Short mmCIF file of C-alpha atoms in Angstrom, two decimals:
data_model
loop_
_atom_site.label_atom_id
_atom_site.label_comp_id
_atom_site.label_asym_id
_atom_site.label_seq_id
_atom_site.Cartn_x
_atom_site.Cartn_y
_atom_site.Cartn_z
CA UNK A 798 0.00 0.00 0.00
CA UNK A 799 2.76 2.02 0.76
CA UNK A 800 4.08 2.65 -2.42
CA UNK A 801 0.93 2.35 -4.49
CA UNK A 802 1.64 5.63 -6.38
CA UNK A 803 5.18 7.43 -6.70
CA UNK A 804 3.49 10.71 -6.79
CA UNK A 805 1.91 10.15 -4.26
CA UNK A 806 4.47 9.85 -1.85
CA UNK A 807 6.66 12.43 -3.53
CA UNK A 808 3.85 14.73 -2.45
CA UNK A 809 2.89 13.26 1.30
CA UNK A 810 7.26 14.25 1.62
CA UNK A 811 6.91 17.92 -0.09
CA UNK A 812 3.84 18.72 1.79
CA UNK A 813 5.90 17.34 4.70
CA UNK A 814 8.20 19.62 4.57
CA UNK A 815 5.63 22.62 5.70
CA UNK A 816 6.27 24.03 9.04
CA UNK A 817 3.57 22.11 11.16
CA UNK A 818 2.50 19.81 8.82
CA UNK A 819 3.62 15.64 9.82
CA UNK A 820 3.00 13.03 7.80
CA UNK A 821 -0.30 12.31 8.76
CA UNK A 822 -1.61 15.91 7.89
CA UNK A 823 0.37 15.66 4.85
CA UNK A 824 -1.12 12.30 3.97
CA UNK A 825 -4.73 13.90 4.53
CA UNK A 826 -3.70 16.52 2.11
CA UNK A 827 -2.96 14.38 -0.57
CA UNK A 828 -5.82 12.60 0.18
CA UNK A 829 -7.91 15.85 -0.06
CA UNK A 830 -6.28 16.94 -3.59
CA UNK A 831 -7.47 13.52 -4.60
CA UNK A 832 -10.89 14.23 -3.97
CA UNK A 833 -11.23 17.70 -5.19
CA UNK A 834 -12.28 18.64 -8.82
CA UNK A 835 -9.01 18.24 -11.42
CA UNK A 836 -10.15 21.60 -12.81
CA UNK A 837 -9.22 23.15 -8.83
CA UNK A 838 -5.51 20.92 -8.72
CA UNK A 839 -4.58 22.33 -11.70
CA UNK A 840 -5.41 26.06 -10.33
CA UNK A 841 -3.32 25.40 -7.51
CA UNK A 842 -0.65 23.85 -9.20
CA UNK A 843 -0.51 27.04 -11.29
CA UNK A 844 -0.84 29.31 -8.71
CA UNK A 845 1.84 27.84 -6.63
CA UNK A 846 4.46 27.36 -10.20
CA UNK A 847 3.44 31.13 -10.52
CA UNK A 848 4.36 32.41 -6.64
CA UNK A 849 7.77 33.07 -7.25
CA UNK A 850 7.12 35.19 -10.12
CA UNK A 851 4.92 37.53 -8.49
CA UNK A 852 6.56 37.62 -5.00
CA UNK A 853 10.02 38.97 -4.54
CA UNK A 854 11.94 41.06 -2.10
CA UNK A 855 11.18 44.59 -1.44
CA UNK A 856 14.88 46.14 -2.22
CA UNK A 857 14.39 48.64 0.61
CA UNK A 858 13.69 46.22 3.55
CA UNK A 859 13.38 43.15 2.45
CA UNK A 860 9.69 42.33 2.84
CA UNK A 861 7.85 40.31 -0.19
CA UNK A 862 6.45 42.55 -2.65
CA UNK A 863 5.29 42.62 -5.96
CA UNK A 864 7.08 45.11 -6.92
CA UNK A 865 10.77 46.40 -6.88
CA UNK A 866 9.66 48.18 -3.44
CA UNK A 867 6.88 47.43 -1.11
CA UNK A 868 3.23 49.01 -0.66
CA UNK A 869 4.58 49.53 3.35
CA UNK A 870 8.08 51.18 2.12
CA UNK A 871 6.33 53.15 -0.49
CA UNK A 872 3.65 54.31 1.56
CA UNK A 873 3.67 57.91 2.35
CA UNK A 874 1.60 57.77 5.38
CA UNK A 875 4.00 55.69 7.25
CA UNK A 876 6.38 57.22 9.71
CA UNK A 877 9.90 57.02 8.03
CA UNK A 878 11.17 57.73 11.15
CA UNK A 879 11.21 54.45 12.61
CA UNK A 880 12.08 51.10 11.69
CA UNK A 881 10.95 48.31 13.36
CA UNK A 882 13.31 45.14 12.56
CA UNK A 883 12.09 41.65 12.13
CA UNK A 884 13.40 38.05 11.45
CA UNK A 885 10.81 37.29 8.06
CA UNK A 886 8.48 38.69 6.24
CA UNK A 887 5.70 37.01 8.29
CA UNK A 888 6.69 39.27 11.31
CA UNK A 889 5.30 41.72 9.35
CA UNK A 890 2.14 40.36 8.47
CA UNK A 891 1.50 39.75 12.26
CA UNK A 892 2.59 42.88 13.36
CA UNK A 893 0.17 45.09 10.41
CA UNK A 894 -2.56 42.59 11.50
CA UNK A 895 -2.58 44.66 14.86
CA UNK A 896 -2.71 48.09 13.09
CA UNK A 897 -0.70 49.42 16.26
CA UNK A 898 2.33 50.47 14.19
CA UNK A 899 3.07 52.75 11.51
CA UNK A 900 6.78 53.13 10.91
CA UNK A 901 8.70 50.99 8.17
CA UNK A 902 10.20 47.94 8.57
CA UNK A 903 13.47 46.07 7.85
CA UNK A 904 13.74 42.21 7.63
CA UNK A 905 16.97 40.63 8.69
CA UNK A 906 15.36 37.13 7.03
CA UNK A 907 16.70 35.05 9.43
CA UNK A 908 18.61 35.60 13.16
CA UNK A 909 22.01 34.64 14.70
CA UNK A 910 21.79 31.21 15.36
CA UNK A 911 25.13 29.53 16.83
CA UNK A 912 23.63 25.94 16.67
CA UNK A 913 23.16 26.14 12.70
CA UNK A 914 26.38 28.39 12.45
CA UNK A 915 24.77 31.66 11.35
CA UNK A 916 26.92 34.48 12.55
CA UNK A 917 26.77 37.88 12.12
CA UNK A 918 28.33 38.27 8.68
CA UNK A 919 25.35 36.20 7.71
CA UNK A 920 22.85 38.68 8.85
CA UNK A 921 21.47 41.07 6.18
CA UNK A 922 22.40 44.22 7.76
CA UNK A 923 24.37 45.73 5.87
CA UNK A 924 21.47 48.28 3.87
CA UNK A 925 19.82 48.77 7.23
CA UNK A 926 23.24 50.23 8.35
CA UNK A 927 23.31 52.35 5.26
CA UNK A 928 20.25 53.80 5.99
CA UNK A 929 20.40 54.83 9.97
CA UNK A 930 24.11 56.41 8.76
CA UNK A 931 22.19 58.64 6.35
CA UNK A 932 20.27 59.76 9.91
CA UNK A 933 16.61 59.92 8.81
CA UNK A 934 15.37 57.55 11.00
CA UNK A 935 15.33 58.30 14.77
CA UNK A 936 13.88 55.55 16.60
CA UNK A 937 14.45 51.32 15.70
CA UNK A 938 12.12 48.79 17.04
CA UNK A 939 13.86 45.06 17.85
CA UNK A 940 11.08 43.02 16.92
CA UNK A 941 13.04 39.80 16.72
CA UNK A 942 11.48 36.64 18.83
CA UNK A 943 11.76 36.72 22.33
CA UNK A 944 13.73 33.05 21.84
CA UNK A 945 17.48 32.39 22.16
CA UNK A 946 18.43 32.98 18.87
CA UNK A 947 16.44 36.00 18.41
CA UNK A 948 17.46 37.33 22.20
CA UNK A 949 21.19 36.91 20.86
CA UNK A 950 20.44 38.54 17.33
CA UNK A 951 18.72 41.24 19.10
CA UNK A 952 22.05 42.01 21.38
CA UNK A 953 23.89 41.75 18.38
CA UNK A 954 22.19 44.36 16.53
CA UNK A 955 21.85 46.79 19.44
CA UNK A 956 25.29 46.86 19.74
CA UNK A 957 25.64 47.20 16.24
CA UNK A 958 23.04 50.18 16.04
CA UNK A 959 24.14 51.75 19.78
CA UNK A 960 26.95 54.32 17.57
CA UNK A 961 23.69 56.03 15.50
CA UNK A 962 22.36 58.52 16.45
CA UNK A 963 19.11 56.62 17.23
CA UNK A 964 16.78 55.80 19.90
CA UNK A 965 16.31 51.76 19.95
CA UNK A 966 13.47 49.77 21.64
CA UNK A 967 12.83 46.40 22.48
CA UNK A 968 9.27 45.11 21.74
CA UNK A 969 7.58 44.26 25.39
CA UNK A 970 7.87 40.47 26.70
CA UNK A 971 5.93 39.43 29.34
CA UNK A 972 2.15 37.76 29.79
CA UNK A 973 -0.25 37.47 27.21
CA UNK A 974 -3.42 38.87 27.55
CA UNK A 975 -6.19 36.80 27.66
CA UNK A 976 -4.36 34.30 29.87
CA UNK A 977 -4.54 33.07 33.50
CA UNK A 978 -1.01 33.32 35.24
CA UNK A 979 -1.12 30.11 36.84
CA UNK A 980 -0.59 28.50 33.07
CA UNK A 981 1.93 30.40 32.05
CA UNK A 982 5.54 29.03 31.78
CA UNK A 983 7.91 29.79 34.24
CA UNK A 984 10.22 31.58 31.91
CA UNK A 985 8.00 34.09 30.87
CA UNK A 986 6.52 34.60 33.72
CA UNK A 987 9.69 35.54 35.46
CA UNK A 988 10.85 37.55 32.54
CA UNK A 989 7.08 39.76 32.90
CA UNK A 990 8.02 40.07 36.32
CA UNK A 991 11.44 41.50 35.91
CA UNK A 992 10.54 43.64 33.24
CA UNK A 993 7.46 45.13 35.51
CA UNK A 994 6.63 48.56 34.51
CA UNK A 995 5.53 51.19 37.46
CA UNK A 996 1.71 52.45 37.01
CA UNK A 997 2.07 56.44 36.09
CA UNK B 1322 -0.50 44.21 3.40
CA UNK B 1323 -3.31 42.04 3.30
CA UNK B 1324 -3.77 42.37 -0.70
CA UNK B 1325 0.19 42.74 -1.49
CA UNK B 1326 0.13 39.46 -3.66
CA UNK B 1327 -3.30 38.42 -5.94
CA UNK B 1328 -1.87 34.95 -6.01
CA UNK B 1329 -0.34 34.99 -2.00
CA UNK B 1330 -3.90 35.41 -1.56
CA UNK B 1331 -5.81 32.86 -3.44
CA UNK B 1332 -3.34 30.56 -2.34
CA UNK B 1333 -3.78 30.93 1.25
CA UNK B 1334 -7.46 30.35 0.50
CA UNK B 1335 -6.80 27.45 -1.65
CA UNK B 1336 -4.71 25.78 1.39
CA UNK B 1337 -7.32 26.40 3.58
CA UNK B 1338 -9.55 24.10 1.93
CA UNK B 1339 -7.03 21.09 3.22
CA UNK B 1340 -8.41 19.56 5.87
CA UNK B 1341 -7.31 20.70 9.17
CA UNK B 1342 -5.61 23.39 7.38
CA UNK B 1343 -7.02 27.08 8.78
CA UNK B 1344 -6.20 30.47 7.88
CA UNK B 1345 -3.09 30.79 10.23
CA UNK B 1346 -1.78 27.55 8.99
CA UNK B 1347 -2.27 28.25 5.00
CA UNK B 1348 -0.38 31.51 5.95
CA UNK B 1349 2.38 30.01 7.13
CA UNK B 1350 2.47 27.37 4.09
CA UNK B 1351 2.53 30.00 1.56
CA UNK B 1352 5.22 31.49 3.50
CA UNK B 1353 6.98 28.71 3.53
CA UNK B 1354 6.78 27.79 -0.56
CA UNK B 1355 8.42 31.31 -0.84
CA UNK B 1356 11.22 30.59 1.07
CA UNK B 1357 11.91 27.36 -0.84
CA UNK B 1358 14.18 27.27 -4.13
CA UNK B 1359 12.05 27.91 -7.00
CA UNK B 1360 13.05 24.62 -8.38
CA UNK B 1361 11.51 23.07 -5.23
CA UNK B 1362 8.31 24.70 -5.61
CA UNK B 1363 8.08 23.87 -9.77
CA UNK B 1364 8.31 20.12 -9.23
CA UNK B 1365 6.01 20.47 -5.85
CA UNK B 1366 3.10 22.00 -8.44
CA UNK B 1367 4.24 19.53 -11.08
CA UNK B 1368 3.52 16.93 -8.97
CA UNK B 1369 0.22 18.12 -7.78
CA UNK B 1370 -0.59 18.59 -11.12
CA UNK B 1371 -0.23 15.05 -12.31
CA UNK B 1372 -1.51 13.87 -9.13
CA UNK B 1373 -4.82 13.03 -10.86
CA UNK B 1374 -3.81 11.55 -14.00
CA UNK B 1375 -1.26 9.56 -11.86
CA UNK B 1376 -4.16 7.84 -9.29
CA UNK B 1377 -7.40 6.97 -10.16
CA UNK B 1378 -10.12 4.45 -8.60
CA UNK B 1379 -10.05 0.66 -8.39
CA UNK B 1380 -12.92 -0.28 -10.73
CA UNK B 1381 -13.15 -2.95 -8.10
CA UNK B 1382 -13.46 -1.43 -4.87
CA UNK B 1383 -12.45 1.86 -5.51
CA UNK B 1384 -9.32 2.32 -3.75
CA UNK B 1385 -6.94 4.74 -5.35
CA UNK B 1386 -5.11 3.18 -7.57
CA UNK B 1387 -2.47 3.43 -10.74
CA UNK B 1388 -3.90 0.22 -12.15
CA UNK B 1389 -7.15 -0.33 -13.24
CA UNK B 1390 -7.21 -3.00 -10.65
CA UNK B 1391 -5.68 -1.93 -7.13
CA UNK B 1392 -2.65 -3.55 -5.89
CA UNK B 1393 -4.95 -5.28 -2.61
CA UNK B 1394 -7.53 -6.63 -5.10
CA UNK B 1395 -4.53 -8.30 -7.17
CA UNK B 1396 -2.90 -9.23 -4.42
CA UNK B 1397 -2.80 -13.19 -4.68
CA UNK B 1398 -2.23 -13.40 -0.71
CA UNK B 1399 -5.36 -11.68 0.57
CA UNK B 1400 -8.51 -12.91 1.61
CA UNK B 1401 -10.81 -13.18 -1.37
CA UNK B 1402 -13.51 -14.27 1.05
CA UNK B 1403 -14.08 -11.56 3.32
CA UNK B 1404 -14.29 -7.92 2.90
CA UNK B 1405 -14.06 -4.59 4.66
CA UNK B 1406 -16.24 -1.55 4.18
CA UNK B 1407 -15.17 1.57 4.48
CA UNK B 1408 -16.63 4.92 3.44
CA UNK B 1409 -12.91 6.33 2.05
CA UNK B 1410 -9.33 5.52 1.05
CA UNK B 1411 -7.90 6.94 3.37
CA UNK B 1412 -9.57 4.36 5.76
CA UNK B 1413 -7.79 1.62 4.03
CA UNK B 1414 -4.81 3.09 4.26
CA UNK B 1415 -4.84 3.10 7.93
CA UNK B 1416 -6.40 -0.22 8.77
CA UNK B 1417 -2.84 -1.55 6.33
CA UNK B 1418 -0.91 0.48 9.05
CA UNK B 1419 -2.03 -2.14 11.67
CA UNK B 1420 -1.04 -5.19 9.34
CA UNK B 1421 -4.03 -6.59 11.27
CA UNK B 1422 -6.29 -7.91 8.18
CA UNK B 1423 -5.84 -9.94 5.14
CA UNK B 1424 -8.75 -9.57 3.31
CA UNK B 1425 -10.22 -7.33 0.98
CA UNK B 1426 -12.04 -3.81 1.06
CA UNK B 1427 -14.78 -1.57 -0.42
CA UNK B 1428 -14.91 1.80 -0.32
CA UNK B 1429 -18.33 3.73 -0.50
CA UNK B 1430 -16.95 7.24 -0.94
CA UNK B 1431 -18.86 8.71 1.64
CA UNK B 1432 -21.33 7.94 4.15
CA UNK B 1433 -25.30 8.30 3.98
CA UNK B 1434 -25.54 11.94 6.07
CA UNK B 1435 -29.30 12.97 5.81
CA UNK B 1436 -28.70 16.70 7.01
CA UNK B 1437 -26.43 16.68 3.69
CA UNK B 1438 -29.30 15.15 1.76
CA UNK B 1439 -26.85 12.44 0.99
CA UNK B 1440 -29.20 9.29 1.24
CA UNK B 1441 -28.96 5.13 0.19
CA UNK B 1442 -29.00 6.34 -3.66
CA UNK B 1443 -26.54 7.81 -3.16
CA UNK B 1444 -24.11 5.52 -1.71
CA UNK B 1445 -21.81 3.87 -4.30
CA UNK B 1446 -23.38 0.11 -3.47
CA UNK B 1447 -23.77 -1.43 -7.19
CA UNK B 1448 -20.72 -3.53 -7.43
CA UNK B 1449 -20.81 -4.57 -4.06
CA UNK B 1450 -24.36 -6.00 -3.87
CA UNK B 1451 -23.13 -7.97 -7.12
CA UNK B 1452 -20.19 -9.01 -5.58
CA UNK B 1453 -22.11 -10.16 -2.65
CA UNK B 1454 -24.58 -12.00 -5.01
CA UNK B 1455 -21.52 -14.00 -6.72
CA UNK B 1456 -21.21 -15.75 -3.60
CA UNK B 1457 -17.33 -15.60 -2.73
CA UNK B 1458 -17.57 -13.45 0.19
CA UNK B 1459 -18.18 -15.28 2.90
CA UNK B 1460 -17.78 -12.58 6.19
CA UNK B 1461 -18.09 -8.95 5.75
CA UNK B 1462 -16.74 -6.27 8.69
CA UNK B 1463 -18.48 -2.59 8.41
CA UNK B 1464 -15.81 -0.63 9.36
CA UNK B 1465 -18.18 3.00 8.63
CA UNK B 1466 -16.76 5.76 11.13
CA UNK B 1467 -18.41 5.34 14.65
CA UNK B 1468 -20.09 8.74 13.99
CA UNK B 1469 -23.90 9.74 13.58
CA UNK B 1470 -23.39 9.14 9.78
CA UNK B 1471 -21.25 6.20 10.15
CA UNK B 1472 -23.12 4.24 12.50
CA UNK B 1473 -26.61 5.19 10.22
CA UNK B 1474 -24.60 4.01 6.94
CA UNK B 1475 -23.61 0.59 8.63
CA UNK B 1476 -27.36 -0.18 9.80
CA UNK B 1477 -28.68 0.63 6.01
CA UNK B 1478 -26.07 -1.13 5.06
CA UNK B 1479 -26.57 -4.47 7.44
CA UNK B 1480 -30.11 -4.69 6.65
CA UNK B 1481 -29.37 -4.54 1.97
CA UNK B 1482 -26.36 -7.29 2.99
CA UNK B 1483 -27.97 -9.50 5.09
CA UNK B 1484 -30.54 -11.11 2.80
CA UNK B 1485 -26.85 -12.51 1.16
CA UNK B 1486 -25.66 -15.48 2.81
CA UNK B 1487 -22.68 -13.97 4.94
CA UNK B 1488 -21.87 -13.17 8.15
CA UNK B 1489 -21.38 -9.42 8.76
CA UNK B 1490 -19.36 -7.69 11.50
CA UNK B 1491 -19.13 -4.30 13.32
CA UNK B 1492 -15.47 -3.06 13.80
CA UNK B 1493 -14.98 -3.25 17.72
CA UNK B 1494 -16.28 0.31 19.01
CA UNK B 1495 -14.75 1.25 22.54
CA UNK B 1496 -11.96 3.05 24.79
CA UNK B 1497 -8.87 3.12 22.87
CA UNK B 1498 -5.57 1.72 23.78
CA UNK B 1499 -3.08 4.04 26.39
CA UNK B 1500 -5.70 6.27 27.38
CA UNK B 1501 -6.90 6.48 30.96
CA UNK B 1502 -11.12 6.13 31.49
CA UNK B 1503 -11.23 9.08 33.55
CA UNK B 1504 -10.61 11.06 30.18
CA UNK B 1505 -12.81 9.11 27.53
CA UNK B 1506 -15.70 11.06 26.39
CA UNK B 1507 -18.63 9.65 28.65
CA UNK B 1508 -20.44 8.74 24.90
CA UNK B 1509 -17.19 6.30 24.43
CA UNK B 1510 -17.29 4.91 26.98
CA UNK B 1511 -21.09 4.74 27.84
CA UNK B 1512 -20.68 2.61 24.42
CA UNK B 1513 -17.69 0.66 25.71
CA UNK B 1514 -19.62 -0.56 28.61
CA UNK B 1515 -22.69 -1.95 26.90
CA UNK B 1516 -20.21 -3.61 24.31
CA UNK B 1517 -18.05 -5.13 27.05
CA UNK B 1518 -17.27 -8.51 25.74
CA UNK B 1519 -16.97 -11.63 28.20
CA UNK B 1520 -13.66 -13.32 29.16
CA UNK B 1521 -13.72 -16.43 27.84
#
């Protein structure tokens, strides 16, 4: 049974490869193409043969855009005056989602990560240090995950940034909302408690 | 940001359709395809676009299959005279897992699910009834989901198969293996008690 079609395993191991997907999921995906109308496979197969094509990299900040530089970049509401970096692209999704922020943005696409031996030279800094030298922006956001590697990346950078003339942040860490305290985990917990802020 | 890419879009919405597979999760696929190498992603659509032509149904039982006759249905080894129902592939695929049964299947391709209108005409029954009339198959194990439209598929089912001279069986239905009763759904195991089975 296990090898009744080649395609089909090809496809339970690329749909595999998904963040979050196992094999199981990815089996019920195949599955699922299976059953839908060959008319709709063939739409997605085009659309996904096509993605690369219409998605690229903003040259400004390195978000995805489809065009040489993003909608967020090119906007002329947004605040040029601060830059809020982030590990990918998807940071940024998240972070619009919440319509709290209006500054720009700059994607490192990745962090430091000793383990995997990405070091510093392998961070794409180098236009976002062309751009605070030129002194427009004032303030920088360090939006990178609240996780070792991004922690470390995050040090990195400051100390990077720290000779601008800049003001630089650190996104808050600390409890989510909508949770009780008794489930979160210790680490964060302590970390919310450290970084308590006094009531004006 | 939310309409940056026409075809980011329509595939998010086309991986939400997977089962399991919400909003979040389709998101973080797409994300994913563009991180990929382009090559990658070609022969991922390739494949999904062949998918179809690759695996079709088993004008037997209809399993997927590349052959016109599934590899289980050709097998020489199996069973001829007893047969499992099930209302998809995927079922069969997972009761092969176990290595627990030699015999052969037959997939309905759905279950009877009145509040869908889907009712006994519908059900894909033809060949099996004939099947049943040859008179090979001896013993005959529903093996319908134990849902509301499972359990109502294998009672329509029971009563059209047993005017045929075979004996018909009910997968067991009951607490499953490694869990502890104090967190079974009370249904379960309200339906685990009144199956309990004596120790011979």
């Amino acid at each position: 049974m296990g090898k009744f079609s080649e395609i089909f395993n090809e496809l339970v191991a690329s749909f595999s490869r998904f963040p979050g997907v196992g094999r199981r999921s990815a089996e019920r995906m195949v599955f699922s193409l299976l059953k839908m109308k060959p008319q709709e496979v063939k739409d997605m197969a085009s659309k996904i043969s096509e993605i690369h094509q219409d998605v690229k990299s903003c040259k400004l900040c390195n978000n995805f855009s489809t065009q040489e530089v993003c909608s967020i970049c090119s906007n002329l509401h947004r605040n040029k005056e601060m830059i809020c970096i982030v590990e990918e692209p998807k940071d940024i999704f998240a972070i619009e989602k919440t319509s709290q922020y209006n500054g720009l943005y700059y994607v490192l696409l990745g962090s430091l990560s000793p383990f995997d031996d990405v070091g510093g030279e392998d961070l794409n800094i180098g236009k976002l240090l062309n751009r605070l030298q030129e002194g427009d922006i004032k303030e920088v956001i360090m939006a990178t995950d609240p996780d070792n590697d991004g922690e470390l990346t995050a040090q990195f950078l400051i100390k990077k940034i720290s000779k601008y003339k800049v003001k630089i942040y650190r996104i808050s860490i600390g409890i989510p909302l909508g949770t009780q305290i008794e489930y979160i985990d210790s680490a964060t917990l302590g970390k919310a408690l450290m970084e308590c802020k006094p009531i004006p």
